[in-house]
Coordinates of C-alpha atoms and ligand atoms in Angstrom, one line a residue:
X1 CA -31.9 -23.3 61.9
X2 CA -29.5 -26.2 62.2
X3 CA -26.4 -26.4 60.0
X4 CA -27.8 -29.4 58.2
X5 CA -31.4 -30.7 57.8
X6 CA -32.0 -33.6 60.2
X7 CA -32.6 -36.0 57.3
X8 CA -29.4 -35.2 55.4
X9 CA -27.1 -38.3 54.9
X10 CA -23.5 -37.7 54.3
X11 CA -21.4 -39.9 52.1
X12 CA -18.2 -41.3 53.7
X13 CA -16.1 -38.7 51.9
X14 CA -17.8 -35.9 53.8
X15 CA -17.5 -35.3 57.6
X16 CA -19.2 -32.5 59.5
X17 CA -17.3 -31.3 62.5
X18 CA -16.1 -28.3 64.4
X19 CA -13.2 -26.2 63.0
X20 CA -11.4 -23.2 64.3
X21 CA -13.3 -21.0 66.7
X22 CA -15.7 -23.9 67.2
X23 CA -17.4 -23.1 63.8
X24 CA -19.1 -25.9 61.9
X25 CA -17.1 -27.1 59.0
X26 CA -17.6 -29.7 56.2
X27 CA -14.4 -31.6 55.5
X28 CA -14.2 -33.5 52.2
X29 CA -11.7 -36.2 51.5
X30 CA -12.6 -37.4 48.0
X31 CA -10.7 -39.7 45.6
X32 CA -9.3 -36.8 43.5
X33 CA -9.2 -33.9 46.0
X34 CA -9.7 -32.6 49.5
X35 CA -11.5 -29.5 50.7
X36 CA -12.9 -27.7 53.7
X37 CA -15.9 -25.5 53.7
X38 CA -17.1 -23.5 56.8
X39 CA -20.9 -23.2 57.0
X40 CA -20.4 -19.6 58.2
X41 CA -20.4 -17.9 54.8
X42 CA -20.3 -21.3 53.0
X43 CA -16.7 -20.4 53.0
X44 CA -14.3 -22.7 51.1
X45 CA -11.0 -22.5 53.2
X46 CA -9.0 -25.2 51.5
X47 CA -8.9 -27.2 48.3
X48 CA -6.0 -29.5 47.3
X49 CA -6.1 -31.8 44.3
X50 CA -4.8 -35.3 45.2
X51 CA -1.0 -35.3 44.7
X52 CA -0.8 -31.5 44.4
X53 CA -0.1 -28.6 46.6
X54 CA -2.9 -26.5 48.3
X55 CA -4.5 -24.1 45.8
X56 CA -6.5 -21.9 48.1
X57 CA -4.8 -19.5 50.4
X58 CA -5.8 -18.7 54.0
X59 CA -4.1 -16.2 56.3
X60 CA -2.5 -17.5 59.4
X61 CA -4.0 -14.5 61.1
X62 CA -7.6 -15.1 60.0
X63 CA -10.1 -14.7 62.8
X64 CA -12.8 -17.2 63.4
X65 CA -15.5 -15.4 65.4
X66 CA -19.0 -14.0 64.9
X67 CA -19.3 -10.8 62.9
X68 CA -15.8 -11.0 61.4
X69 CA -15.2 -12.4 57.9
X70 CA -12.5 -15.0 57.4
X71 CA -9.4 -13.8 55.7
X72 CA -8.6 -16.0 52.7
X73 CA -10.4 -18.9 51.1
X74 CA -13.4 -18.0 49.0
X75 CA -15.5 -15.3 50.6
X76 CA -18.9 -15.0 48.9
X77 CA -19.6 -11.3 48.4
X78 CA -23.4 -10.8 48.1
X79 CA -25.6 -8.8 47.7
X80 CA -23.2 -5.9 47.4
X81 CA -19.5 -5.6 46.7
X82 CA -17.0 -3.5 48.8
X83 CA -18.7 -0.8 50.9
X84 CA -22.4 -0.4 50.5
X85 CA -23.1 2.7 48.4
X86 CA -25.5 4.4 50.8
X87 CA -25.2 2.7 54.2
X88 CA -21.8 3.2 55.7
X89 CA -22.7 0.9 58.6
X90 CA -23.4 -2.1 56.3
X91 CA -20.7 -4.7 56.2
X92 CA -18.1 -4.6 53.5
X93 CA -18.9 -7.1 50.7
X94 CA -22.5 -7.8 51.9
X95 CA -24.0 -10.1 54.5
X96 CA -23.5 -13.5 52.8
X97 CA -20.0 -14.1 54.1
X98 CA -21.1 -13.5 57.7
X99 CA -24.3 -15.5 57.5
X100 CA -24.8 -19.2 58.6
X101 CA -25.6 -21.2 55.5
X102 CA -27.2 -24.6 55.6
X103 CA -25.6 -27.7 54.0
X104 CA -28.5 -29.2 52.1
X105 CA -26.9 -31.8 49.9
X106 CA -23.8 -33.9 49.9
X107 CA -23.2 -36.5 47.2
X108 CA -20.5 -38.3 45.2
X109 CA -20.7 -37.7 41.5
X110 CA -18.1 -39.9 39.7
X111 CA -14.8 -38.9 41.3
X112 CA -16.1 -35.5 42.5
X113 CA -17.7 -34.8 45.9
X114 CA -20.5 -32.2 45.6
X115 CA -21.8 -30.1 48.4
X116 CA -24.8 -27.7 48.1
X117 CA -25.3 -24.9 50.6
X118 CA -28.4 -22.7 50.9
X119 CA -29.1 -19.2 52.3
X120 CA -32.5 -17.5 52.2
X121 CA -33.6 -14.2 53.6
X122 CA -34.1 -13.9 57.3
X123 CA -35.3 -11.3 59.8
X124 CA -31.7 -10.0 59.9
X125 CA -31.2 -9.8 56.1
X126 CA -34.7 -8.2 55.7
X127 CA -33.6 -5.5 58.2
X128 CA -30.3 -5.0 56.3
X129 CA -29.3 -2.5 53.6
X130 CA -30.6 -5.1 51.0
X131 CA -34.1 -6.1 52.5
X132 CA -35.3 -8.4 49.7
X133 CA -36.6 -12.0 49.7
X134 CA -34.2 -14.3 47.9
X135 CA -32.9 -17.8 47.8
X136 CA -29.2 -18.5 47.2
X137 CA -27.8 -22.0 46.4
X138 CA -24.1 -22.5 46.3
X139 CA -22.6 -25.7 44.8
X140 CA -19.1 -26.7 45.6
X141 CA -17.7 -29.6 43.6
X142 CA -14.4 -31.0 44.9
X143 CA -12.2 -33.1 42.7
X144 CA -9.1 -32.8 40.5
X145 CA -10.8 -29.4 39.7
X146 CA -12.8 -27.2 42.0
X147 CA -16.1 -25.9 40.6
X148 CA -18.1 -23.3 42.4
X149 CA -21.6 -22.1 41.4
X150 CA -23.8 -19.5 43.0
X151 CA -27.4 -19.4 41.9
X152 CA -29.6 -16.6 43.2
X153 CA -33.4 -16.5 42.8
X154 CA -35.5 -13.4 43.3
X155 CA -38.4 -14.3 45.7
X156 CA -39.9 -10.8 45.5
X157 CA -42.9 -9.7 43.4
X158 CA -40.7 -6.8 42.0
X159 CA -37.3 -6.8 40.2
X160 CA -34.2 -6.8 42.5
X161 CA -30.6 -5.9 41.7
X162 CA -27.6 -7.3 43.4
X163 CA -23.8 -7.5 43.1
X164 CA -21.9 -10.7 43.7
X165 CA -18.3 -12.0 43.8
X166 CA -16.5 -15.3 44.6
X167 CA -13.5 -13.5 46.1
X168 CA -11.0 -16.3 45.8
X169 CA -7.6 -16.1 47.4
X170 CA -5.2 -18.2 45.3
X171 CA -2.0 -19.5 46.8
X172 CA 1.3 -18.6 45.0
X173 CA 4.8 -19.1 46.1
X174 CA 6.0 -15.6 45.2
X175 CA 3.7 -12.8 44.0
X176 CA 6.7 -11.0 42.6
X177 CA 7.1 -13.9 40.1
X178 CA 3.4 -14.3 39.4
X179 CA 1.4 -13.1 36.5
X180 CA -2.3 -13.1 35.6
X181 CA -2.9 -13.6 31.9
X182 CA -6.2 -13.3 30.0
X183 CA -7.3 -9.7 30.8
X184 CA -5.1 -8.1 28.2
X185 CA -7.3 -6.0 26.0
X186 CA -9.8 -5.2 28.7
X187 CA -10.1 -1.7 30.2
X188 CA -10.3 -1.6 33.9
X189 CA -10.8 0.7 36.9
X190 CA -7.8 0.9 39.2
X191 CA -9.4 1.4 42.6
X192 CA -6.3 3.4 43.6
X193 CA -6.0 5.8 40.6
X194 CA -9.2 5.5 38.5
X195 CA -10.2 4.4 35.0
X196 CA -7.3 2.9 33.0
X197 CA -7.0 1.8 29.3
X198 CA -6.5 -1.8 28.4
X199 CA -3.0 -3.2 28.7
X200 CA -1.2 -5.6 26.2
X201 CA 0.7 -7.6 28.8
X202 CA -0.4 -9.9 31.6
X203 CA -0.9 -8.3 35.1
X204 CA 2.4 -8.4 37.1
X205 CA 2.8 -7.3 40.7
X206 CA 5.2 -4.7 42.2
X207 CA 2.9 -2.6 44.3
X208 CA -0.7 -2.7 45.7
X209 CA -2.9 -3.9 42.9
X210 CA -6.7 -3.5 43.1
X211 CA -8.3 -3.6 39.6
X212 CA -11.9 -4.0 38.5
X213 CA -12.3 -5.4 35.0
X214 CA -15.8 -5.1 33.6
X215 CA -17.6 -6.5 30.5
X216 CA -15.1 -9.4 30.4
X217 CA -15.9 -13.1 30.4
X218 CA -12.3 -14.1 29.8
X219 CA -10.6 -17.1 31.3
X220 CA -7.6 -16.1 33.3
X221 CA -4.4 -18.1 34.1
X222 CA -2.3 -17.4 37.2
X223 CA 1.2 -18.5 36.6
X224 CA 3.9 -18.5 39.3
X225 CA 7.3 -18.7 37.6
X226 CA 8.9 -19.7 40.9
X227 CA 7.1 -23.1 40.9
X228 CA 5.9 -23.3 37.3
X229 CA 2.3 -23.9 38.6
X230 CA -0.5 -22.4 36.5
X231 CA -4.0 -22.1 37.9
X232 CA -6.7 -21.7 35.3
X233 CA -9.8 -19.7 36.3
X234 CA -12.6 -20.4 33.8
X235 CA -15.9 -18.6 34.5
X236 CA -19.5 -18.5 33.3
X237 CA -22.3 -16.0 34.0
X238 CA -19.8 -13.5 35.2
X239 CA -19.0 -10.2 33.4
X240 CA -16.5 -8.7 35.9
X241 CA -13.1 -9.8 37.3
X242 CA -11.3 -8.3 40.2
X243 CA -7.5 -8.7 40.7
X244 CA -6.2 -7.8 44.1
X245 CA -3.0 -8.0 46.1
X246 CA -2.7 -5.6 49.1
X247 CA 1.1 -5.4 49.0
X248 CA 3.2 -4.1 52.0
X249 CA 1.4 -1.1 53.6
X250 CA -2.2 -2.4 53.2
X251 CA -1.2 -5.8 54.5
X252 CA 0.4 -4.2 57.5
X253 CA -2.8 -2.2 58.2
X254 CA -5.0 -5.3 58.3
X255 CA -5.2 -7.0 61.8
X256 CA -6.1 -10.4 60.2
X257 CA -3.4 -10.4 57.5
X258 CA 0.3 -11.2 58.4
X259 CA 2.7 -8.5 57.4
X260 CA 4.7 -10.7 55.0
X261 CA 1.8 -12.8 53.8
X262 CA 1.1 -10.7 50.7
X263 CA 3.9 -12.5 48.9
X264 CA 1.9 -15.8 49.0
X265 CA -1.5 -14.9 47.6
X266 CA -3.4 -13.2 44.8
X267 CA -7.2 -12.7 44.6
X268 CA -8.7 -13.3 41.2
X269 CA -12.4 -12.7 41.8
X270 CA -15.3 -13.9 39.7
X271 CA -17.9 -11.2 39.9
X272 CA -20.9 -9.2 38.6
X273 CA -20.4 -5.8 40.1
X274 CA -21.0 -2.1 39.3
X275 CA -22.3 -1.8 35.7
X276 CA -22.4 -5.6 35.6
X277 CA -24.8 -5.9 38.6
X278 CA -27.5 -8.5 38.1
X279 CA -31.2 -7.5 37.9
X280 CA -33.7 -10.3 38.3
X281 CA -37.4 -10.3 37.4
X282 CA -39.8 -11.7 40.0
X283 CA -39.1 -15.5 40.3
X284 CA -36.1 -15.4 38.0
X285 CA -32.7 -16.8 38.8
X286 CA -29.1 -16.2 37.8
X287 CA -26.1 -18.4 38.1
X288 CA -22.4 -17.4 38.4
X289 CA -19.9 -20.3 38.1
X290 CA -16.2 -20.7 38.1
X291 CA -13.9 -23.7 37.7
X292 CA -10.3 -23.9 38.9
X293 CA -7.8 -26.3 37.3
X294 CA -4.1 -26.8 37.5
X295 CA -2.0 -26.9 34.4
Ligands
BG6_1 C1 -11.1 -6.6 47.2 C2 -11.3 -5.2 47.0 O1 -12.1 -7.3 46.4 O2 -11.4 -7.0 48.5 C3 -10.2 -4.5 47.9 O3 -11.1 -4.8 45.6 C4 -10.5 -4.9 49.3 O4 -10.4 -3.1 47.8 C5 -10.4 -6.4 49.4 O5 -9.5 -4.3 50.1 C6 -10.6 -7.0 50.8 O6 -11.8 -6.6 51.3 P1 -12.2 -7.0 52.8 O7 -13.5 -6.3 53.1 O8 -12.3 -8.5 52.8 O9 -11.1 -6.5 53.7

């Protein structure tokens, strides 16, 4: 399968080329924002609204080679989240972020540039821990806001269940002065210590933080007091949110994450995981969407 169908015409705001590691990348330079999306994983690695600072964080240590996910950007976790529950050899966060997606549409819509990527089951996915027939369409709309939408269709003749996450790494100037508001009142599972009751204050960071909030459709706002920038994360079709920062020890243990880089990022992930996993009837579709804007 080629990275783009032979008949696809690209508008002048979109260029297809080779990025790091010789991987195919779509570069967008639109009137209100720029972005970069690797076809491996349909992985957004950059978005900058015109006149603003980069919003999406990438590690300087990210590797760009087959079989290894990129560190940073917007990994698409599908069809499972974290480790597979029964197959320890299956890749963390599913196969979608390691797969070659196809760029099937590129258009200008008003001041936005819209890219659509497609992934369907293949011999490799059918031999994986999640062997089902499916179609995934991922829409990336680049402008003054970044809008992402993952639509999955069940192509089986029986129901299928999957987890999904847009595992976005947001850039902050100083995590120690950053807070994530909007999840107050929602109980969560701390992946380090277990179930926790709801809190009344925004999430603040002074140690490794790895929280799964479920049954919440709340909009979150990431505010970095050191710059005053607020990033709003508004979602639809998503019942779970994950907040993650690896802090010092976990960062030091990851080969593709610089020791001091944890100060410059926070993941606010738009998900349907665990009890919020999606079950689709034969032929049915579900769409998870998120929109990032700067306040
Ligand atoms: C987060 C998880 O979503 O992803 C963390 O909650 C995990 O536990 C992190 O460490 C990164 O995962 P990976 O597979 O990209 O290293």
